[in-house]
Amino acid sequence: MRIGGVKSVEVLTTALPATRKANIHTIMINDLIKQMVEAGVHLGHQTRKWHPAMKKYLLKDKSGIHIINPEETEKCLDKACAFLADLARRNKKILFVGCKRQAQEAIREAAEATGQYYVNHRWLGGMLTNMTTIRKSIERLSYLETIEKSPEFKSMSKKELAALDRERQKLERNLQGIRNMGGAPDAMVAIGADHEDIAIREAHRLNIPVCVLVDSNADPKGIEFPIPGNDDAVRSIRLILDCIVKAINEAKGDN
């Protein structure tokens, strides 16, 4: 559960230690932090669901909800954006991953806006560690998309064609965003450390660095670029991704 019926800025101010309340005006003049608060990036989970490894990113809890320190989020996001911008300057491949419902559309849009790759429906085990099988599935998708031109098409029944079309749609949902990736990416951006744990583990197995939006209930350990923040709210996810998209595109423009 998230905080409901309370203004975000008021919640953040209440959660700040007394010594820092005097500096709230200074904090709030930072435009990005203001946007984060308005988007609910700072709203964590119930305190009983928190992960102790997230302690350094948290302020005091409010009404049983952990408040994520937006200053920490900004610092971590800046590091992640700098890393991704450097990759973009060198024309490296970045894979965006976000299969939870709230992230699916934003992940696709972010990848397409930067000319990169994405998985936003379902992470298939082995997408990175078993590329041979994935390539075969992509070849199968290409075949199904052009099946009308194949010699056997005219001899197929309506039932067979319907089954093949369902297979095509399933493969398209799962593979459309990576079909032209042509090998392992140089970095991964993921929404939700707990939700995308399989993808993150596969990336680590191949020494692929990851930038992950990590909520208060997840473990940031082992993640090269954790970005503490609310991974359940659409506005929060979009704001973080918008910052990443801007950094990547500005870096590409420097080339």
PDB file of C-alpha atoms in Angstrom:
ATOM      1  CA  MET A   1       0.000   0.000   0.000  1.00  0.00           C
ATOM      2  CA  ARG A   2       1.048   3.567  -0.697  1.00  0.00           C
ATOM      3  CA  ILE A   3       0.122   6.694   1.156  1.00  0.00           C
ATOM      4  CA  GLY A   4      -3.281   7.976   0.118  1.00  0.00           C
ATOM      5  CA  GLY A   5      -5.075  11.247   0.726  1.00  0.00           C
ATOM      6  CA  VAL A   6      -1.944  13.184   1.757  1.00  0.00           C
ATOM      7  CA  LYS A   7      -0.077  15.715  -0.340  1.00  0.00           C
ATOM      8  CA  SER A   8       3.321  14.362  -1.395  1.00  0.00           C
ATOM      9  CA  VAL A   9       5.306  17.453  -0.379  1.00  0.00           C
ATOM     10  CA  GLU A  10       3.629  17.456   3.044  1.00  0.00           C
ATOM     11  CA  VAL A  11       4.485  13.775   3.537  1.00  0.00           C
ATOM     12  CA  LEU A  12       8.106  14.358   2.600  1.00  0.00           C
ATOM     13  CA  THR A  13       8.421  17.378   4.903  1.00  0.00           C
ATOM     14  CA  THR A  14       6.957  15.454   7.843  1.00  0.00           C
ATOM     15  CA  ALA A  15       9.347  12.562   7.268  1.00  0.00           C
ATOM     16  CA  LEU A  16      12.461  14.741   7.266  1.00  0.00           C
ATOM     17  CA  PRO A  17      14.526  14.900  10.475  1.00  0.00           C
ATOM     18  CA  ALA A  18      14.069  18.137  12.479  1.00  0.00           C
ATOM     19  CA  THR A  19      17.518  19.424  11.498  1.00  0.00           C
ATOM     20  CA  ARG A  20      16.644  19.110   7.832  1.00  0.00           C
ATOM     21  CA  LYS A  21      13.144  20.604   7.932  1.00  0.00           C
ATOM     22  CA  ALA A  22      14.775  24.036   8.050  1.00  0.00           C
ATOM     23  CA  ASN A  23      16.384  23.257   4.708  1.00  0.00           C
ATOM     24  CA  ILE A  24      13.223  22.029   2.988  1.00  0.00           C
ATOM     25  CA  HIS A  25      13.031  25.193   0.894  1.00  0.00           C
ATOM     26  CA  THR A  26      16.549  24.546  -0.417  1.00  0.00           C
ATOM     27  CA  ILE A  27      15.608  20.962  -1.243  1.00  0.00           C
ATOM     28  CA  MET A  28      12.413  21.929  -2.996  1.00  0.00           C
ATOM     29  CA  ILE A  29      14.004  24.508  -5.299  1.00  0.00           C
ATOM     30  CA  ASN A  30      15.675  21.628  -7.066  1.00  0.00           C
ATOM     31  CA  ASP A  31      13.327  21.123 -10.008  1.00  0.00           C
ATOM     32  CA  LEU A  32      14.019  17.405 -10.459  1.00  0.00           C
ATOM     33  CA  ILE A  33      13.389  16.655  -6.794  1.00  0.00           C
ATOM     34  CA  LYS A  34      10.143  18.635  -6.995  1.00  0.00           C
ATOM     35  CA  GLN A  35       9.101  16.515  -9.965  1.00  0.00           C
ATOM     36  CA  MET A  36      10.035  13.334  -8.089  1.00  0.00           C
ATOM     37  CA  VAL A  37       7.888  14.299  -5.110  1.00  0.00           C
ATOM     38  CA  GLU A  38       4.957  15.219  -7.344  1.00  0.00           C
ATOM     39  CA  ALA A  39       5.278  11.880  -9.167  1.00  0.00           C
ATOM     40  CA  GLY A  40       5.449   9.901  -5.911  1.00  0.00           C
ATOM     41  CA  VAL A  41       8.960   8.564  -6.529  1.00  0.00           C
ATOM     42  CA  HIS A  42       9.658   8.922  -2.790  1.00  0.00           C
ATOM     43  CA  LEU A  43       6.745   6.736  -1.649  1.00  0.00           C
ATOM     44  CA  GLY A  44       7.970   3.335  -0.506  1.00  0.00           C
ATOM     45  CA  HIS A  45       6.164   0.267   0.827  1.00  0.00           C
ATOM     46  CA  GLN A  46       4.786  -0.455   4.279  1.00  0.00           C
ATOM     47  CA  THR A  47       7.519  -0.552   6.900  1.00  0.00           C
ATOM     48  CA  ARG A  48       6.873  -4.234   7.631  1.00  0.00           C
ATOM     49  CA  LYS A  49       7.800  -5.055   4.021  1.00  0.00           C
ATOM     50  CA  TRP A  50      11.049  -3.126   3.850  1.00  0.00           C
ATOM     51  CA  HIS A  51      14.482  -4.559   3.033  1.00  0.00           C
ATOM     52  CA  PRO A  52      17.205  -3.590   5.557  1.00  0.00           C
ATOM     53  CA  ALA A  53      19.734  -3.051   2.756  1.00  0.00           C
ATOM     54  CA  MET A  54      17.643  -0.053   1.631  1.00  0.00           C
ATOM     55  CA  LYS A  55      18.127   1.741   4.953  1.00  0.00           C
ATOM     56  CA  LYS A  56      20.677   4.272   3.665  1.00  0.00           C
ATOM     57  CA  TYR A  57      18.195   5.449   1.029  1.00  0.00           C
ATOM     58  CA  LEU A  58      15.275   5.977   3.421  1.00  0.00           C
ATOM     59  CA  LEU A  59      14.019   8.838   5.567  1.00  0.00           C
ATOM     60  CA  LYS A  60      11.725   8.299   8.577  1.00  0.00           C
ATOM     61  CA  ASP A  61       8.521   6.394   7.941  1.00  0.00           C
ATOM     62  CA  LYS A  62       5.172   8.172   7.787  1.00  0.00           C
ATOM     63  CA  SER A  63       1.947   6.412   8.814  1.00  0.00           C
ATOM     64  CA  GLY A  64       3.646   3.024   8.494  1.00  0.00           C
ATOM     65  CA  ILE A  65       5.036   3.793   5.039  1.00  0.00           C
ATOM     66  CA  HIS A  66       8.728   4.219   4.291  1.00  0.00           C
ATOM     67  CA  ILE A  67       9.715   7.482   2.618  1.00  0.00           C
ATOM     68  CA  ILE A  68      12.572   7.207   0.134  1.00  0.00           C
ATOM     69  CA  ASN A  69      15.029  10.105   0.284  1.00  0.00           C
ATOM     70  CA  PRO A  70      14.635  11.950  -3.042  1.00  0.00           C
ATOM     71  CA  GLU A  71      18.100  13.449  -2.680  1.00  0.00           C
ATOM     72  CA  GLU A  72      19.548   9.923  -2.693  1.00  0.00           C
ATOM     73  CA  THR A  73      17.371   9.053  -5.688  1.00  0.00           C
ATOM     74  CA  GLU A  74      18.684  12.084  -7.576  1.00  0.00           C
ATOM     75  CA  LYS A  75      22.322  11.221  -6.834  1.00  0.00           C
ATOM     76  CA  CYS A  76      21.883   7.589  -7.893  1.00  0.00           C
ATOM     77  CA  LEU A  77      19.925   8.553 -11.001  1.00  0.00           C
ATOM     78  CA  ASP A  78      22.661  11.003 -11.979  1.00  0.00           C
ATOM     79  CA  LYS A  79      25.292   8.246 -11.752  1.00  0.00           C
ATOM     80  CA  ALA A  80      23.160   5.858 -13.806  1.00  0.00           C
ATOM     81  CA  CYS A  81      22.479   8.502 -16.464  1.00  0.00           C
ATOM     82  CA  ALA A  82      26.174   9.378 -16.715  1.00  0.00           C
ATOM     83  CA  PHE A  83      27.038   5.704 -17.212  1.00  0.00           C
ATOM     84  CA  LEU A  84      24.339   5.168 -19.842  1.00  0.00           C
ATOM     85  CA  ALA A  85      25.249   8.407 -21.626  1.00  0.00           C
ATOM     86  CA  ASP A  86      28.838   7.219 -21.937  1.00  0.00           C
ATOM     87  CA  LEU A  87      27.636   3.981 -23.523  1.00  0.00           C
ATOM     88  CA  ALA A  88      25.405   5.918 -25.914  1.00  0.00           C
ATOM     89  CA  ARG A  89      28.331   8.057 -27.054  1.00  0.00           C
ATOM     90  CA  ARG A  90      30.149   4.858 -27.976  1.00  0.00           C
ATOM     91  CA  ASN A  91      27.104   3.425 -29.783  1.00  0.00           C
ATOM     92  CA  LYS A  92      26.704   0.565 -27.315  1.00  0.00           C
ATOM     93  CA  LYS A  93      23.534  -1.494 -26.888  1.00  0.00           C
ATOM     94  CA  ILE A  94      21.178  -0.929 -23.937  1.00  0.00           C
ATOM     95  CA  LEU A  95      18.345  -3.291 -23.055  1.00  0.00           C
ATOM     96  CA  PHE A  96      15.284  -1.879 -21.244  1.00  0.00           C
ATOM     97  CA  VAL A  97      13.345  -4.418 -19.148  1.00  0.00           C
ATOM     98  CA  GLY A  98      10.016  -3.861 -17.431  1.00  0.00           C
ATOM     99  CA  CYS A  99       7.357  -6.558 -17.499  1.00  0.00           C
ATOM    100  CA  LYS A 100       5.106  -5.405 -14.665  1.00  0.00           C
ATOM    101  CA  ARG A 101       1.896  -3.858 -15.951  1.00  0.00           C
ATOM    102  CA  GLN A 102       2.718  -0.322 -14.776  1.00  0.00           C
ATOM    103  CA  ALA A 103       6.038  -0.311 -16.658  1.00  0.00           C
ATOM    104  CA  GLN A 104       5.234  -2.052 -19.944  1.00  0.00           C
ATOM    105  CA  GLU A 105       4.261   0.926 -22.081  1.00  0.00           C
ATOM    106  CA  ALA A 106       6.859   3.281 -20.602  1.00  0.00           C
ATOM    107  CA  ILE A 107       9.642   0.743 -21.186  1.00  0.00           C
ATOM    108  CA  ARG A 108       8.695   0.294 -24.836  1.00  0.00           C
ATOM    109  CA  GLU A 109       8.474   4.038 -25.380  1.00  0.00           C
ATOM    110  CA  ALA A 110      11.847   4.653 -23.700  1.00  0.00           C
ATOM    111  CA  ALA A 111      13.582   2.018 -25.826  1.00  0.00           C
ATOM    112  CA  GLU A 112      12.034   3.278 -29.052  1.00  0.00           C
ATOM    113  CA  ALA A 113      12.834   6.902 -28.173  1.00  0.00           C
ATOM    114  CA  THR A 114      16.517   6.025 -27.787  1.00  0.00           C
ATOM    115  CA  GLY A 115      16.764   3.503 -30.628  1.00  0.00           C
ATOM    116  CA  GLN A 116      17.510   0.718 -28.157  1.00  0.00           C
ATOM    117  CA  TYR A 117      15.959  -2.646 -27.236  1.00  0.00           C
ATOM    118  CA  TYR A 118      13.337  -3.818 -24.771  1.00  0.00           C
ATOM    119  CA  VAL A 119      11.485  -6.682 -23.115  1.00  0.00           C
ATOM    120  CA  ASN A 120       8.153  -5.573 -21.678  1.00  0.00           C
ATOM    121  CA  HIS A 121       5.826  -8.561 -21.736  1.00  0.00           C
ATOM    122  CA  ARG A 122       7.574 -11.571 -20.268  1.00  0.00           C
ATOM    123  CA  TRP A 123      11.203 -12.386 -19.544  1.00  0.00           C
ATOM    124  CA  LEU A 124      11.907 -15.809 -21.008  1.00  0.00           C
ATOM    125  CA  GLY A 125      14.555 -17.700 -19.086  1.00  0.00           C
ATOM    126  CA  GLY A 126      17.764 -17.716 -21.121  1.00  0.00           C
ATOM    127  CA  MET A 127      17.053 -14.525 -23.066  1.00  0.00           C
ATOM    128  CA  LEU A 128      20.671 -13.533 -22.415  1.00  0.00           C
ATOM    129  CA  THR A 129      22.351 -16.765 -21.388  1.00  0.00           C
ATOM    130  CA  ASN A 130      20.853 -18.971 -24.110  1.00  0.00           C
ATOM    131  CA  MET A 131      20.947 -16.749 -27.178  1.00  0.00           C
ATOM    132  CA  THR A 132      20.997 -19.742 -29.552  1.00  0.00           C
ATOM    133  CA  THR A 133      17.472 -20.735 -28.540  1.00  0.00           C
ATOM    134  CA  ILE A 134      16.308 -17.112 -28.668  1.00  0.00           C
ATOM    135  CA  ARG A 135      17.694 -16.727 -32.204  1.00  0.00           C
ATOM    136  CA  LYS A 136      15.772 -19.818 -33.276  1.00  0.00           C
ATOM    137  CA  SER A 137      12.579 -18.339 -31.822  1.00  0.00           C
ATOM    138  CA  ILE A 138      13.232 -15.084 -33.708  1.00  0.00           C
ATOM    139  CA  GLU A 139      13.724 -17.071 -36.924  1.00  0.00           C
ATOM    140  CA  ARG A 140      10.455 -18.848 -36.223  1.00  0.00           C
ATOM    141  CA  LEU A 141       8.737 -15.488 -35.788  1.00  0.00           C
ATOM    142  CA  SER A 142      10.120 -14.271 -39.112  1.00  0.00           C
ATOM    143  CA  TYR A 143       8.837 -17.437 -40.794  1.00  0.00           C
ATOM    144  CA  LEU A 144       5.352 -17.045 -39.311  1.00  0.00           C
ATOM    145  CA  GLU A 145       5.206 -13.427 -40.441  1.00  0.00           C
ATOM    146  CA  THR A 146       5.823 -14.481 -44.054  1.00  0.00           C
ATOM    147  CA  ILE A 147       3.987 -17.802 -43.991  1.00  0.00           C
ATOM    148  CA  GLU A 148       1.561 -16.651 -46.698  1.00  0.00           C
ATOM    149  CA  LYS A 149       4.451 -16.789 -49.152  1.00  0.00           C
ATOM    150  CA  SER A 150       5.405 -20.370 -48.231  1.00  0.00           C
ATOM    151  CA  PRO A 151       4.474 -23.319 -50.504  1.00  0.00           C
ATOM    152  CA  GLU A 152       2.558 -25.118 -47.747  1.00  0.00           C
ATOM    153  CA  PHE A 153       0.295 -22.146 -46.951  1.00  0.00           C
ATOM    154  CA  LYS A 154      -2.475 -23.090 -49.410  1.00  0.00           C
ATOM    155  CA  SER A 155      -2.719 -26.627 -48.061  1.00  0.00           C
ATOM    156  CA  MET A 156      -3.197 -25.552 -44.430  1.00  0.00           C
ATOM    157  CA  SER A 157      -6.608 -25.650 -42.777  1.00  0.00           C
ATOM    158  CA  LYS A 158      -8.194 -22.670 -41.018  1.00  0.00           C
ATOM    159  CA  LYS A 159      -7.568 -24.374 -37.681  1.00  0.00           C
ATOM    160  CA  GLU A 160      -3.846 -24.774 -38.427  1.00  0.00           C
ATOM    161  CA  LEU A 161      -3.542 -21.180 -39.600  1.00  0.00           C
ATOM    162  CA  ALA A 162      -5.330 -19.918 -36.493  1.00  0.00           C
ATOM    163  CA  ALA A 163      -2.921 -21.860 -34.263  1.00  0.00           C
ATOM    164  CA  LEU A 164       0.065 -20.464 -36.169  1.00  0.00           C
ATOM    165  CA  ASP A 165      -1.295 -16.933 -35.836  1.00  0.00           C
ATOM    166  CA  ARG A 166      -1.640 -17.355 -32.061  1.00  0.00           C
ATOM    167  CA  GLU A 167       1.968 -18.596 -31.954  1.00  0.00           C
ATOM    168  CA  ARG A 168       3.079 -15.577 -34.000  1.00  0.00           C
ATOM    169  CA  GLN A 169       1.337 -13.156 -31.646  1.00  0.00           C
ATOM    170  CA  LYS A 170       2.923 -14.777 -28.598  1.00  0.00           C
ATOM    171  CA  LEU A 171       6.411 -14.700 -30.103  1.00  0.00           C
ATOM    172  CA  GLU A 172       5.907 -11.113 -31.197  1.00  0.00           C
ATOM    173  CA  ARG A 173       4.929  -9.994 -27.684  1.00  0.00           C
ATOM    174  CA  ASN A 174       7.979 -11.666 -26.178  1.00  0.00           C
ATOM    175  CA  LEU A 175      10.618 -10.974 -28.811  1.00  0.00           C
ATOM    176  CA  GLN A 176       9.641  -7.896 -30.819  1.00  0.00           C
ATOM    177  CA  GLY A 177      11.832  -5.585 -28.764  1.00  0.00           C
ATOM    178  CA  ILE A 178      15.021  -7.660 -29.095  1.00  0.00           C
ATOM    179  CA  ARG A 179      14.686  -9.280 -32.513  1.00  0.00           C
ATOM    180  CA  ASN A 180      17.307  -6.943 -34.019  1.00  0.00           C
ATOM    181  CA  MET A 181      19.604  -6.792 -31.000  1.00  0.00           C
ATOM    182  CA  GLY A 182      22.019  -9.299 -32.504  1.00  0.00           C
ATOM    183  CA  GLY A 183      23.718 -10.426 -29.308  1.00  0.00           C
ATOM    184  CA  ALA A 184      24.058  -9.529 -25.650  1.00  0.00           C
ATOM    185  CA  PRO A 185      23.574  -5.854 -24.680  1.00  0.00           C
ATOM    186  CA  ASP A 186      26.261  -3.736 -23.026  1.00  0.00           C
ATOM    187  CA  ALA A 187      23.957  -2.652 -20.187  1.00  0.00           C
ATOM    188  CA  MET A 188      20.466  -3.233 -18.837  1.00  0.00           C
ATOM    189  CA  VAL A 189      17.892  -0.807 -17.426  1.00  0.00           C
ATOM    190  CA  ALA A 190      15.221  -2.569 -15.356  1.00  0.00           C
ATOM    191  CA  ILE A 191      12.129  -1.510 -13.420  1.00  0.00           C
ATOM    192  CA  GLY A 192      11.826  -3.454 -10.161  1.00  0.00           C
ATOM    193  CA  ALA A 193      14.694  -5.398  -8.610  1.00  0.00           C
ATOM    194  CA  ASP A 194      12.358  -8.060  -7.261  1.00  0.00           C
ATOM    195  CA  HIS A 195      10.109  -8.360 -10.325  1.00  0.00           C
ATOM    196  CA  GLU A 196      12.989  -8.592 -12.817  1.00  0.00           C
ATOM    197  CA  ASP A 197      15.322 -10.683 -10.656  1.00  0.00           C
ATOM    198  CA  ILE A 198      15.763 -13.411 -13.310  1.00  0.00           C
ATOM    199  CA  ALA A 199      16.780 -10.865 -15.954  1.00  0.00           C
ATOM    200  CA  ILE A 200      19.175  -9.187 -13.515  1.00  0.00           C
ATOM    201  CA  ARG A 201      20.770 -12.514 -12.548  1.00  0.00           C
ATOM    202  CA  GLU A 202      21.293 -13.402 -16.218  1.00  0.00           C
ATOM    203  CA  ALA A 203      22.901 -10.005 -16.836  1.00  0.00           C
ATOM    204  CA  HIS A 204      25.262 -10.508 -13.914  1.00  0.00           C
ATOM    205  CA  ARG A 205      26.188 -13.961 -15.169  1.00  0.00           C
ATOM    206  CA  LEU A 206      27.429 -12.295 -18.355  1.00  0.00           C
ATOM    207  CA  ASN A 207      29.017  -9.336 -16.505  1.00  0.00           C
ATOM    208  CA  ILE A 208      26.476  -6.931 -17.975  1.00  0.00           C
ATOM    209  CA  PRO A 209      26.038  -3.906 -15.652  1.00  0.00           C
ATOM    210  CA  VAL A 210      22.477  -3.078 -14.616  1.00  0.00           C
ATOM    211  CA  CYS A 211      20.659   0.133 -13.687  1.00  0.00           C
ATOM    212  CA  VAL A 212      17.552  -0.720 -11.662  1.00  0.00           C
ATOM    213  CA  LEU A 213      14.697   1.238 -10.093  1.00  0.00           C
ATOM    214  CA  VAL A 214      14.693  -0.320  -6.607  1.00  0.00           C
ATOM    215  CA  ASP A 215      11.770   0.072  -4.186  1.00  0.00           C
ATOM    216  CA  SER A 216      12.010  -0.025  -0.384  1.00  0.00           C
ATOM    217  CA  ASN A 217      11.080  -3.729  -0.258  1.00  0.00           C
ATOM    218  CA  ALA A 218      13.883  -4.938  -2.580  1.00  0.00           C
ATOM    219  CA  ASP A 219      17.582  -5.741  -2.157  1.00  0.00           C
ATOM    220  CA  PRO A 220      19.923  -3.302  -3.971  1.00  0.00           C
ATOM    221  CA  LYS A 221      23.050  -5.329  -3.233  1.00  0.00           C
ATOM    222  CA  GLY A 222      24.941  -6.467  -6.305  1.00  0.00           C
ATOM    223  CA  ILE A 223      23.207  -3.922  -8.530  1.00  0.00           C
ATOM    224  CA  GLU A 224      25.803  -1.662 -10.100  1.00  0.00           C
ATOM    225  CA  PHE A 225      23.508   1.359 -10.407  1.00  0.00           C
ATOM    226  CA  PRO A 226      20.532   1.125  -8.018  1.00  0.00           C
ATOM    227  CA  ILE A 227      18.023   3.965  -8.298  1.00  0.00           C
ATOM    228  CA  PRO A 228      15.920   4.043  -5.100  1.00  0.00           C
ATOM    229  CA  GLY A 229      12.313   4.869  -5.893  1.00  0.00           C
ATOM    230  CA  ASN A 230       8.705   3.823  -6.234  1.00  0.00           C
ATOM    231  CA  ASP A 231       8.520   1.079  -8.895  1.00  0.00           C
ATOM    232  CA  ASP A 232       4.741   0.639  -8.699  1.00  0.00           C
ATOM    233  CA  ALA A 233       3.478   4.040  -9.845  1.00  0.00           C
ATOM    234  CA  VAL A 234       3.277   4.839 -13.567  1.00  0.00           C
ATOM    235  CA  ARG A 235       4.223   8.496 -13.031  1.00  0.00           C
ATOM    236  CA  SER A 236       7.264   7.530 -10.980  1.00  0.00           C
ATOM    237  CA  ILE A 237       8.456   5.017 -13.566  1.00  0.00           C
ATOM    238  CA  ARG A 238       7.931   7.457 -16.428  1.00  0.00           C
ATOM    239  CA  LEU A 239       9.842  10.246 -14.706  1.00  0.00           C
ATOM    240  CA  ILE A 240      12.887   8.041 -14.072  1.00  0.00           C
ATOM    241  CA  LEU A 241      12.816   6.706 -17.633  1.00  0.00           C
ATOM    242  CA  ASP A 242      12.365  10.195 -19.075  1.00  0.00           C
ATOM    243  CA  CYS A 243      15.574  11.300 -17.335  1.00  0.00           C
ATOM    244  CA  ILE A 244      17.413   8.275 -18.724  1.00  0.00           C
ATOM    245  CA  VAL A 245      16.055   8.857 -22.242  1.00  0.00           C
ATOM    246  CA  LYS A 246      17.126  12.498 -22.135  1.00  0.00           C
ATOM    247  CA  ALA A 247      20.663  11.578 -21.001  1.00  0.00           C
ATOM    248  CA  ILE A 248      21.058   8.934 -23.717  1.00  0.00           C
ATOM    249  CA  ASN A 249      19.716  11.115 -26.521  1.00  0.00           C
ATOM    250  CA  GLU A 250      21.807  14.119 -25.503  1.00  0.00           C
ATOM    251  CA  ALA A 251      24.903  11.907 -25.474  1.00  0.00           C
ATOM    252  CA  LYS A 252      24.076  10.521 -28.922  1.00  0.00           C
ATOM    253  CA  GLY A 253      23.719  14.090 -30.167  1.00  0.00           C
ATOM    254  CA  ASP A 254      27.291  14.808 -29.002  1.00  0.00           C
ATOM    255  CA  ASN A 255      28.673  12.260 -31.477  1.00  0.00           C
TER     256      ASN A 255
END
